[in-house]
Amino acid sequence: MKYDFLIVGAGLFGAVLAHELHAAGRRVFVVERRGAVGGNIRSEVRDGIPVHLYGAHIFHTSLRGVWDYVNRFVDFHPFINSPVANYKGELYNLPFNMNTFYQMWGVRTPAEAREKIASQRSAASGEPQNLEEQAISLVGCDIYEKLIKGYTEKQWGRDCRELPAFIIRRLPLRFTYDNNYFNDRWQGIPDGGYNGLIKNLFAGIEVSLGTDFLRNREEFARNAERVVYTGAIDEYFDYALGELEYRGLRFEHERIGTANLQGVAVMNFSARETPYTRRIEHKHFEPQNAALAEKPVTVVTKEYPADWCRGDDAYYPVNDEKNQALYEKYAARAASERVIFGGRLGEYKYYDMDKTVERALALAKTLTE
Ligand code: FAD
Ligand code: UDP
């Protein structure tokens, strides 16, 4: 055999795993169907501005080991994500906190805010069974109607009553005047974007770009003892048990001749009528860079949710009960194969970057013990 491991996919999971296996003396080969490494964290510098090509990526974690690990490869600058929600021109701070409650209701104290929410909660009682019930029980009807319902239904392409409650619990709810979108201990963005991280992880490792494993799987597999697959698990099995559902996305990048278009890195558009969910202005991910701020050019990206069809990039797994049950069937089939599945698509899990790194490090450990 020419290689100990063939890794399919050069996203963050593949990069960390490849690095660790290579560092442990294993012979590693990586194939990637896109024309570049990095998967969805890839960035590209345009007009001096690191552009997050696949949507806003903010590294946040409470896992000390993961934070120390990524900082070995690249310097991070401090960045606190504080998005602004735009509902038909009305602006509200996110995540849901005292600023939002003041803007929505004019309440000034936590006690007043709690009272207001409690008065709007009566519509839902008992353990929330879906996203709508969960949202109303957390923040009441007004915030649900203006800041959650439209955004969520366009993001996921279905009614909030048909979505799992956990999705909305990703967002912090606070009774303080604090617009930090995350509760994690560490938060930041790599200087110059994510490509430095990926490049350093892949140092010394052979990567074949524009190469789809599935087009030539027998030959690739013949050359390696083990295969680790970070693409979609149902696609690997040629959808033999049926299709898992995903959400697709379309990104529209635009260069605009102004220094500062929206004054914030991430603006969420929560009305159903606006076809996109987020507009990001990339230069604001680099708040310490005064020269960039003054430059009379900016790059913005609108993020349009889309139905996913075979052949499209899959961005979000839809982790409801039906899909979860189908995923378990694929996972059982995978257990009898020589291949290991990992990453957001391989494990069909809504992993953030820190979890992705944690899972890749754990897998590397078991494979090198
Ligand atoms: P991917 O990046 O999807 O990499 C998989 C790679 O495998 C891809 O490059 C793909 O082309 C390749 N591949 C698939 N099939 C094949 C095949 N058959 N042959 C060859 N190659 C193949 N996380 C955060 O922590 N903070 C954020 O702010 C954040 N924002 C996000 C915003 C958006 C819009 C999205 C979609 C995700 C966001 N995430 C964020 C999550 C983050 O992107 C993921 O945790 C991370 O990218 C997962 O890495 P991965 O390697 O598992 O997957
Ligand atoms: N959400 C919302 N309004 C917002 C932002 C988020 O209703 O302005 C909901 C929506 O259902 C979304 C979920 O909260 O899918 C999680 O949001 P997050 O920002 O974590 O999503 P991601 O960055 O993973 O797309």
GROMACS .gro file of C-alpha atoms and ligand atoms in nm:
model
  447
    1MET     CA    1   0.000   0.000   0.000
    2LYS     CA    2   0.119   0.346  -0.088
    3TYR     CA    3  -0.062   0.530   0.195
    4ASP     CA    4  -0.179   0.453   0.545
    5PHE     CA    5  -0.471   0.694   0.515
    6LEU     CA    6  -0.671   0.847   0.235
    7ILE     CA    7  -0.870   1.146   0.357
    8VAL     CA    8  -1.161   1.257   0.142
    9GLY     CA    9  -1.231   1.630   0.182
   10ALA     CA   10  -0.989   1.913   0.257
   11GLY     CA   11  -1.220   2.106   0.492
   12LEU     CA   12  -1.135   2.180   0.853
   13PHE     CA   13  -1.198   1.823   0.968
   14GLY     CA   14  -0.980   1.674   0.694
   15ALA     CA   15  -0.707   1.933   0.755
   16VAL     CA   16  -0.677   1.869   1.130
   17LEU     CA   17  -0.693   1.493   1.086
   18ALA     CA   18  -0.435   1.496   0.806
   19HIS     CA   19  -0.203   1.712   1.012
   20GLU     CA   20  -0.221   1.488   1.316
   21LEU     CA   21  -0.176   1.165   1.123
   22HIS     CA   22   0.115   1.309   0.928
   23ALA     CA   23   0.276   1.438   1.250
   24ALA     CA   24   0.245   1.086   1.392
   25GLY     CA   25   0.445   0.951   1.097
   26ARG     CA   26   0.156   0.809   0.893
   27ARG     CA   27   0.154   0.835   0.514
   28VAL     CA   28  -0.145   1.053   0.423
   29PHE     CA   29  -0.308   1.149   0.094
   30VAL     CA   30  -0.598   1.393   0.065
   31VAL     CA   31  -0.846   1.429  -0.220
   32GLU     CA   32  -1.073   1.731  -0.256
   33ARG     CA   33  -1.340   1.777  -0.520
   34ARG     CA   34  -1.337   2.158  -0.507
   35GLY     CA   35  -1.057   2.353  -0.670
   36ALA     CA   36  -0.919   2.475  -0.335
   37VAL     CA   37  -0.860   2.358   0.021
   38GLY     CA   38  -1.050   2.481   0.329
   39GLY     CA   39  -1.404   2.361   0.263
   40ASN     CA   40  -1.656   2.611   0.397
   41ILE     CA   41  -1.408   2.811   0.602
   42ARG     CA   42  -1.216   2.919   0.296
   43SER     CA   43  -1.149   3.290   0.260
   44GLU     CA   44  -1.005   3.499  -0.022
   45VAL     CA   45  -0.842   3.840  -0.004
   46ARG     CA   46  -1.017   4.094  -0.232
   47ASP     CA   47  -0.910   4.460  -0.230
   48GLY     CA   48  -0.704   4.379   0.079
   49ILE     CA   49  -1.016   4.249   0.260
   50PRO     CA   50  -1.031   3.884   0.370
   51VAL     CA   51  -1.364   3.766   0.230
   52HIS     CA   52  -1.536   3.468   0.397
   53LEU     CA   53  -1.647   3.292   0.080
   54TYR     CA   54  -1.906   3.066   0.245
   55GLY     CA   55  -2.066   3.295   0.501
   56ALA     CA   56  -1.953   3.461   0.823
   57HIS     CA   57  -1.712   3.242   1.018
   58ILE     CA   58  -1.631   3.343   1.373
   59PHE     CA   59  -1.424   3.104   1.580
   60HIS     CA   60  -1.570   3.067   1.928
   61THR     CA   61  -1.511   2.798   2.184
   62SER     CA   62  -1.508   2.704   2.548
   63LEU     CA   63  -1.272   2.415   2.479
   64ARG     CA   64  -0.931   2.526   2.602
   65GLY     CA   65  -0.752   2.243   2.418
   66VAL     CA   66  -0.911   2.341   2.086
   67TRP     CA   67  -0.835   2.711   2.133
   68ASP     CA   68  -0.470   2.638   2.218
   69TYR     CA   69  -0.450   2.401   1.922
   70VAL     CA   70  -0.570   2.645   1.653
   71ASN     CA   71  -0.351   2.921   1.797
   72ARG     CA   72  -0.046   2.706   1.729
   73PHE     CA   73  -0.104   2.751   1.356
   74VAL     CA   74  -0.217   3.108   1.319
   75ASP     CA   75  -0.259   3.430   1.519
   76PHE     CA   76  -0.615   3.525   1.604
   77HIS     CA   77  -0.730   3.881   1.658
   78PRO     CA   78  -1.010   3.955   1.904
   79PHE     CA   79  -1.352   3.977   1.747
   80ILE     CA   80  -1.687   3.977   1.927
   81ASN     CA   81  -1.976   3.900   1.697
   82SER     CA   82  -2.261   4.147   1.760
   83PRO     CA   83  -2.502   4.121   1.470
   84VAL     CA   84  -2.787   4.362   1.411
   85ALA     CA   85  -3.129   4.238   1.302
   86ASN     CA   86  -3.312   4.439   1.039
   87TYR     CA   87  -3.689   4.387   1.031
   88LYS     CA   88  -3.838   4.599   0.753
   89GLY     CA   89  -3.599   4.881   0.842
   90GLU     CA   90  -3.639   4.853   1.221
   91LEU     CA   91  -3.305   4.767   1.382
   92TYR     CA   92  -3.260   4.543   1.687
   93ASN     CA   93  -2.952   4.415   1.864
   94LEU     CA   94  -2.886   4.043   1.876
   95PRO     CA   95  -2.871   3.803   2.046
   96PHE     CA   96  -3.186   3.858   2.251
   97ASN     CA   97  -3.077   4.080   2.540
   98MET     CA   98  -3.172   4.398   2.730
   99ASN     CA   99  -3.090   4.614   2.426
  100THR     CA  100  -3.333   4.410   2.215
  101PHE     CA  101  -3.602   4.425   2.485
  102TYR     CA  102  -3.561   4.801   2.520
  103GLN     CA  103  -3.583   4.846   2.142
  104MET     CA  104  -3.887   4.616   2.116
  105TRP     CA  105  -4.086   4.726   2.423
  106GLY     CA  106  -3.916   5.025   2.586
  107VAL     CA  107  -3.851   4.818   2.901
  108ARG     CA  108  -3.544   4.925   3.097
  109THR     CA  109  -3.492   4.667   3.369
  110PRO     CA  110  -3.450   4.289   3.365
  111ALA     CA  111  -3.759   4.253   3.584
  112GLU     CA  112  -3.971   4.448   3.333
  113ALA     CA  113  -3.834   4.241   3.046
  114ARG     CA  114  -3.907   3.912   3.222
  115GLU     CA  115  -4.258   4.029   3.301
  116LYS     CA  116  -4.322   4.124   2.940
  117ILE     CA  117  -4.198   3.787   2.814
  118ALA     CA  118  -4.402   3.600   3.076
  119SER     CA  119  -4.716   3.785   2.964
  120GLN     CA  120  -4.656   3.668   2.605
  121ARG     CA  121  -4.571   3.312   2.695
  122SER     CA  122  -4.920   3.195   2.781
  123ALA     CA  123  -4.975   3.076   2.423
  124ALA     CA  124  -4.735   2.788   2.485
  125SER     CA  125  -4.730   2.561   2.790
  126GLY     CA  126  -4.539   2.244   2.885
  127GLU     CA  127  -4.215   2.118   2.732
  128PRO     CA  128  -4.166   2.288   2.391
  129GLN     CA  129  -4.215   2.035   2.112
  130ASN     CA  130  -4.087   2.242   1.822
  131LEU     CA  131  -3.898   2.560   1.738
  132GLU     CA  132  -4.204   2.785   1.752
  133GLU     CA  133  -4.304   2.671   2.101
  134GLN     CA  134  -3.947   2.693   2.220
  135ALA     CA  135  -3.899   3.044   2.082
  136ILE     CA  136  -4.225   3.183   2.226
  137SER     CA  137  -4.150   3.031   2.565
  138LEU     CA  138  -3.804   3.192   2.566
  139VAL     CA  139  -3.873   3.541   2.429
  140GLY     CA  140  -4.247   3.584   2.377
  141CYS     CA  141  -4.460   3.645   2.064
  142ASP     CA  142  -4.335   3.989   1.955
  143ILE     CA  143  -3.972   3.884   1.918
  144TYR     CA  144  -4.079   3.554   1.770
  145GLU     CA  145  -4.291   3.728   1.504
  146LYS     CA  146  -4.039   3.998   1.412
  147LEU     CA  147  -3.697   3.841   1.462
  148ILE     CA  148  -3.738   3.463   1.447
  149LYS     CA  149  -4.032   3.338   1.241
  150GLY     CA  150  -3.948   3.488   0.900
  151TYR     CA  151  -3.574   3.435   0.934
  152THR     CA  152  -3.611   3.074   1.041
  153GLU     CA  153  -3.871   2.983   0.780
  154LYS     CA  154  -3.663   3.115   0.495
  155GLN     CA  155  -3.343   2.968   0.640
  156TRP     CA  156  -3.488   2.619   0.676
  157GLY     CA  157  -3.758   2.628   0.407
  158ARG     CA  158  -4.027   2.499   0.641
  159ASP     CA  159  -4.268   2.604   0.912
  160CYS     CA  160  -4.123   2.672   1.258
  161ARG     CA  161  -4.360   2.409   1.399
  162GLU     CA  162  -4.182   2.147   1.188
  163LEU     CA  163  -3.834   2.229   1.316
  164PRO     CA  164  -3.654   2.092   1.622
  165ALA     CA  165  -3.643   2.320   1.928
  166PHE     CA  166  -3.264   2.288   1.973
  167ILE     CA  167  -3.192   2.512   1.671
  168ILE     CA  168  -3.313   2.825   1.849
  169ARG     CA  169  -3.136   2.729   2.172
  170ARG     CA  170  -2.808   2.792   1.988
  171LEU     CA  171  -2.868   3.164   2.054
  172PRO     CA  172  -2.796   3.314   2.396
  173LEU     CA  173  -3.081   3.482   2.584
  174ARG     CA  174  -2.961   3.739   2.838
  175PHE     CA  175  -3.104   3.987   3.078
  176THR     CA  176  -2.798   4.212   3.058
  177TYR     CA  177  -2.700   4.481   2.807
  178ASP     CA  178  -2.456   4.255   2.623
  179ASN     CA  179  -2.463   4.207   2.244
  180ASN     CA  180  -2.208   3.924   2.228
  181TYR     CA  181  -2.367   3.658   2.005
  182PHE     CA  182  -2.177   3.377   2.176
  183ASN     CA  183  -2.131   3.272   2.536
  184ASP     CA  184  -1.799   3.100   2.480
  185ARG     CA  185  -1.485   3.189   2.669
  186TRP     CA  186  -1.269   3.243   2.358
  187GLN     CA  187  -1.366   3.416   2.035
  188GLY     CA  188  -1.167   3.551   1.742
  189ILE     CA  189  -1.080   3.543   1.373
  190PRO     CA  190  -0.745   3.441   1.223
  191ASP     CA  191  -0.539   3.736   1.101
  192GLY     CA  192  -0.586   3.759   0.727
  193GLY     CA  193  -0.871   3.503   0.723
  194TYR     CA  194  -0.882   3.125   0.761
  195ASN     CA  195  -0.652   3.027   0.475
  196GLY     CA  196  -0.338   3.061   0.688
  197LEU     CA  197  -0.477   2.808   0.935
  198ILE     CA  198  -0.560   2.561   0.660
  199LYS     CA  199  -0.231   2.612   0.476
  200ASN     CA  200  -0.028   2.548   0.791
  201LEU     CA  201  -0.233   2.240   0.881
  202PHE     CA  202  -0.168   2.093   0.536
  203ALA     CA  203   0.207   2.175   0.533
  204GLY     CA  204   0.401   1.879   0.391
  205ILE     CA  205   0.085   1.683   0.298
  206GLU     CA  206  -0.009   1.572  -0.052
  207VAL     CA  207  -0.348   1.710  -0.159
  208SER     CA  208  -0.512   1.642  -0.494
  209LEU     CA  209  -0.758   1.918  -0.585
  210GLY     CA  210  -1.049   1.889  -0.828
  211THR     CA  211  -1.063   1.519  -0.742
  212ASP     CA  212  -1.390   1.350  -0.657
  213PHE     CA  213  -1.335   1.029  -0.463
  214LEU     CA  214  -1.668   0.885  -0.576
  215ARG     CA  215  -1.570   0.896  -0.943
  216ASN     CA  216  -1.286   0.652  -0.885
  217ARG     CA  217  -1.342   0.505  -0.545
  218GLU     CA  218  -1.202   0.154  -0.600
  219GLU     CA  219  -0.872   0.280  -0.728
  220PHE     CA  220  -0.830   0.538  -0.450
  221ALA     CA  221  -0.924   0.286  -0.183
  222ARG     CA  222  -0.675   0.030  -0.323
  223ASN     CA  223  -0.389   0.268  -0.248
  224ALA     CA  224  -0.463   0.320   0.120
  225GLU     CA  225  -0.510   0.104   0.428
  226ARG     CA  226  -0.794   0.318   0.562
  227VAL     CA  227  -1.028   0.578   0.414
  228VAL     CA  228  -1.172   0.868   0.612
  229TYR     CA  229  -1.466   1.031   0.432
  230THR     CA  230  -1.576   1.385   0.524
  231GLY     CA  231  -1.835   1.429   0.247
  232ALA     CA  232  -2.206   1.346   0.280
  233ILE     CA  233  -2.265   0.995   0.412
  234ASP     CA  234  -2.577   0.929   0.199
  235GLU     CA  235  -2.395   1.034  -0.116
  236TYR     CA  236  -2.114   0.791  -0.034
  237PHE     CA  237  -2.370   0.508  -0.033
  238ASP     CA  238  -2.526   0.638  -0.353
  239TYR     CA  239  -2.845   0.723  -0.158
  240ALA     CA  240  -2.919   0.351  -0.128
  241LEU     CA  241  -3.140   0.401   0.179
  242GLY     CA  242  -3.287   0.733   0.061
  243GLU     CA  243  -3.179   1.097   0.068
  244LEU     CA  244  -3.097   1.284   0.385
  245GLU     CA  245  -3.226   1.640   0.378
  246TYR     CA  246  -2.990   1.936   0.368
  247ARG     CA  247  -3.026   2.309   0.334
  248GLY     CA  248  -2.845   2.475   0.048
  249LEU     CA  249  -2.713   2.830   0.027
  250ARG     CA  250  -2.622   3.077  -0.245
  251PHE     CA  251  -2.370   3.352  -0.179
  252GLU     CA  252  -2.373   3.678  -0.374
  253HIS     CA  253  -2.051   3.877  -0.330
  254GLU     CA  254  -2.043   4.244  -0.424
  255ARG     CA  255  -1.769   4.508  -0.426
  256ILE     CA  256  -1.905   4.854  -0.344
  257GLY     CA  257  -1.728   5.189  -0.369
  258THR     CA  258  -1.791   5.311  -0.016
  259ALA     CA  259  -1.585   5.288   0.303
  260ASN     CA  260  -1.858   5.160   0.530
  261LEU     CA  261  -2.193   5.031   0.407
  262GLN     CA  262  -2.371   4.893   0.713
  263GLY     CA  263  -2.146   4.965   1.012
  264VAL     CA  264  -2.146   4.607   1.137
  265ALA     CA  265  -2.000   4.276   1.015
  266VAL     CA  266  -2.327   4.081   1.017
  267MET     CA  267  -2.676   4.217   0.952
  268ASN     CA  268  -2.964   3.968   0.971
  269PHE     CA  269  -3.273   4.036   0.762
  270SER     CA  270  -3.556   3.881   0.950
  271ALA     CA  271  -3.860   3.967   0.734
  272ARG     CA  272  -3.993   3.682   0.521
  273GLU     CA  273  -4.013   3.917   0.219
  274THR     CA  274  -3.637   3.982   0.201
  275PRO     CA  275  -3.501   3.683   0.008
  276TYR     CA  276  -3.167   3.669   0.189
  277THR     CA  277  -3.105   3.602   0.559
  278ARG     CA  278  -2.775   3.779   0.619
  279ARG     CA  279  -2.561   4.045   0.463
  280ILE     CA  280  -2.203   4.049   0.580
  281GLU     CA  281  -1.956   4.333   0.538
  282HIS     CA  282  -1.620   4.162   0.556
  283LYS     CA  283  -1.394   4.451   0.653
  284HIS     CA  284  -1.567   4.474   0.991
  285PHE     CA  285  -1.426   4.130   1.079
  286GLU     CA  286  -1.093   4.315   1.109
  287PRO     CA  287  -1.180   4.593   1.359
  288GLN     CA  288  -0.815   4.658   1.450
  289ASN     CA  289  -0.722   4.740   1.090
  290ALA     CA  290  -0.764   5.120   1.064
  291ALA     CA  291  -0.628   5.138   0.707
  292LEU     CA  292  -0.890   4.888   0.592
  293ALA     CA  293  -1.166   5.083   0.765
  294GLU     CA  294  -1.073   5.401   0.578
  295LYS     CA  295  -1.032   5.241   0.238
  296PRO     CA  296  -1.316   5.370   0.015
  297VAL     CA  297  -1.408   5.018  -0.093
  298THR     CA  298  -1.602   4.744   0.079
  299VAL     CA  299  -1.705   4.387  -0.001
  300VAL     CA  300  -2.041   4.253   0.110
  301THR     CA  301  -2.199   3.910   0.075
  302LYS     CA  302  -2.567   3.832   0.077
  303GLU     CA  303  -2.658   3.483   0.193
  304TYR     CA  304  -2.964   3.331   0.024
  305PRO     CA  305  -3.105   3.009   0.166
  306ALA     CA  306  -3.193   2.753  -0.100
  307ASP     CA  307  -3.354   2.414  -0.141
  308TRP     CA  308  -3.089   2.150  -0.173
  309CYS     CA  309  -3.084   1.911  -0.470
  310ARG     CA  310  -2.839   1.633  -0.555
  311GLY     CA  311  -2.522   1.780  -0.697
  312ASP     CA  312  -2.547   2.104  -0.494
  313ASP     CA  313  -2.317   2.180  -0.203
  314ALA     CA  314  -2.488   2.074   0.121
  315TYR     CA  315  -2.446   2.334   0.398
  316TYR     CA  316  -2.676   2.242   0.684
  317PRO     CA  317  -2.799   1.900   0.793
  318VAL     CA  318  -3.169   1.910   0.885
  319ASN     CA  319  -3.150   1.726   1.215
  320ASP     CA  320  -3.516   1.645   1.271
  321GLU     CA  321  -3.634   1.302   1.386
  322LYS     CA  322  -3.701   1.164   1.039
  323ASN     CA  323  -3.357   1.253   0.906
  324GLN     CA  324  -3.187   1.148   1.226
  325ALA     CA  325  -3.345   0.803   1.198
  326LEU     CA  326  -3.226   0.769   0.839
  327TYR     CA  327  -2.878   0.887   0.935
  328GLU     CA  328  -2.863   0.614   1.204
  329LYS     CA  329  -2.931   0.355   0.933
  330TYR     CA  330  -2.647   0.489   0.721
  331ALA     CA  331  -2.419   0.498   1.026
  332ALA     CA  332  -2.499   0.131   1.097
  333ARG     CA  333  -2.410   0.042   0.739
  334ALA     CA  334  -2.090   0.245   0.769
  335ALA     CA  335  -1.984   0.045   1.073
  336SER     CA  336  -1.940  -0.263   0.854
  337GLU     CA  337  -1.725  -0.082   0.595
  338ARG     CA  338  -1.352  -0.012   0.596
  339VAL     CA  339  -1.425   0.359   0.577
  340ILE     CA  340  -1.465   0.603   0.867
  341PHE     CA  341  -1.700   0.902   0.842
  342GLY     CA  342  -1.619   1.238   1.000
  343GLY     CA  343  -1.705   1.609   0.991
  344ARG     CA  344  -2.026   1.801   0.949
  345LEU     CA  345  -2.146   1.606   0.645
  346GLY     CA  346  -1.995   1.267   0.730
  347GLU     CA  347  -2.156   1.269   1.075
  348TYR     CA  348  -2.463   1.469   0.966
  349LYS     CA  349  -2.428   1.703   1.265
  350TYR     CA  350  -2.459   2.079   1.301
  351TYR     CA  351  -2.097   2.116   1.415
  352ASP     CA  352  -1.936   2.454   1.466
  353MET     CA  353  -1.565   2.481   1.392
  354ASP     CA  354  -1.451   2.409   1.746
  355LYS     CA  355  -1.650   2.085   1.762
  356THR     CA  356  -1.517   1.991   1.421
  357VAL     CA  357  -1.160   2.034   1.546
  358GLU     CA  358  -1.236   1.847   1.867
  359ARG     CA  359  -1.384   1.551   1.675
  360ALA     CA  360  -1.093   1.538   1.432
  361LEU     CA  361  -0.839   1.542   1.716
  362ALA     CA  362  -1.026   1.264   1.894
  363LEU     CA  363  -1.035   1.051   1.578
  364ALA     CA  364  -0.663   1.110   1.514
  365LYS     CA  365  -0.591   0.992   1.866
  366THR     CA  366  -0.778   0.665   1.823
  367LEU     CA  367  -0.618   0.605   1.483
  368THR     CA  368  -0.265   0.652   1.611
  369GLU     CA  369  -0.288   0.471   1.944
  370FAD     P1  370  -1.661   2.102   0.497
  370FAD     O1  371  -1.605   2.237   0.517
  370FAD     O2  372  -1.795   2.090   0.430
  370FAD     O3  373  -1.554   2.016   0.419
  370FAD     C1  374  -1.584   1.894   0.353
  370FAD     C2  375  -1.502   1.892   0.224
  370FAD     O4  376  -1.517   1.763   0.162
  370FAD     C3  377  -1.548   1.995   0.122
  370FAD     O5  378  -1.438   2.075   0.083
  370FAD     C4  379  -1.602   1.910   0.007
  370FAD     O6  380  -1.580   1.970  -0.121
  370FAD     C5  381  -1.522   1.782   0.022
  370FAD     N1  382  -1.586   1.663  -0.037
  370FAD     C6  383  -1.713   1.620  -0.016
  370FAD     N2  384  -1.735   1.508  -0.086
  370FAD     C7  385  -1.621   1.481  -0.155
  370FAD     C8  386  -1.582   1.378  -0.245
  370FAD     N3  387  -1.669   1.280  -0.282
  370FAD     N4  388  -1.457   1.378  -0.296
  370FAD     C9  389  -1.369   1.478  -0.262
  370FAD     N5  390  -1.401   1.578  -0.177
  370FAD    C10  391  -1.526   1.578  -0.123
  370FAD     N6  392  -1.875   2.747   1.257
  370FAD    C11  393  -1.827   2.827   1.358
  370FAD     O7  394  -1.760   2.778   1.449
  370FAD     N7  395  -1.850   2.963   1.355
  370FAD    C12  396  -1.921   3.024   1.257
  370FAD     O8  397  -1.939   3.147   1.259
  370FAD    C13  398  -1.973   2.942   1.151
  370FAD     N8  399  -2.046   2.995   1.051
  370FAD    C14  400  -2.094   2.916   0.952
  370FAD    C15  401  -2.169   2.975   0.850
  370FAD    C16  402  -2.219   2.898   0.746
  370FAD    C17  403  -2.298   2.962   0.637
  370FAD    C18  404  -2.196   2.757   0.746
  370FAD    C19  405  -2.251   2.670   0.634
  370FAD    C20  406  -2.122   2.696   0.847
  370FAD    C21  407  -2.071   2.775   0.951
  370FAD     N9  408  -1.993   2.720   1.053
  370FAD    C22  409  -1.946   2.800   1.155
  370FAD    C23  410  -1.962   2.574   1.056
  370FAD    C24  411  -1.827   2.541   0.987
  370FAD     O9  412  -1.834   2.582   0.852
  370FAD    C25  413  -1.802   2.389   0.999
  370FAD    O10  414  -1.791   2.350   1.134
  370FAD    C26  415  -1.677   2.339   0.927
  370FAD    O11  416  -1.656   2.402   0.804
  370FAD    C27  417  -1.690   2.188   0.905
  370FAD    O12  418  -1.575   2.138   0.840
  370FAD     P2  419  -1.583   1.998   0.762
  370FAD    O13  420  -1.444   1.967   0.719
  370FAD    O14  421  -1.656   1.899   0.844
  370FAD    O15  422  -1.678   2.025   0.637
  371UDP     N1  423  -3.230   3.278   1.418
  371UDP     C1  424  -3.338   3.364   1.404
  371UDP     N2  425  -3.315   3.496   1.382
  371UDP     C2  426  -3.190   3.547   1.373
  371UDP     C3  427  -3.081   3.462   1.388
  371UDP     C4  428  -3.103   3.326   1.409
  371UDP     O1  429  -3.451   3.320   1.410
  371UDP     O2  430  -3.176   3.670   1.351
  371UDP     C5  431  -3.257   3.135   1.439
  371UDP     C6  432  -3.265   3.058   1.308
  371UDP     O3  433  -3.360   2.955   1.323
  371UDP     C7  434  -3.127   3.001   1.296
  371UDP     C8  435  -3.096   2.966   1.442
  371UDP     O4  436  -3.154   3.076   1.516
  371UDP     O5  437  -3.124   2.886   1.212
  371UDP     C9  438  -2.951   2.953   1.476
  371UDP     O6  439  -2.884   3.073   1.441
  371UDP     P1  440  -2.728   3.077   1.411
  371UDP     O7  441  -2.689   3.219   1.391
  371UDP     O8  442  -2.658   3.000   1.517
  371UDP     O9  443  -2.722   2.998   1.273
  371UDP     P2  444  -2.599   2.963   1.175
  371UDP    O10  445  -2.494   3.070   1.196
  371UDP    O11  446  -2.553   2.827   1.211
  371UDP    O12  447  -2.662   2.972   1.039
   0.00000   0.00000   0.00000
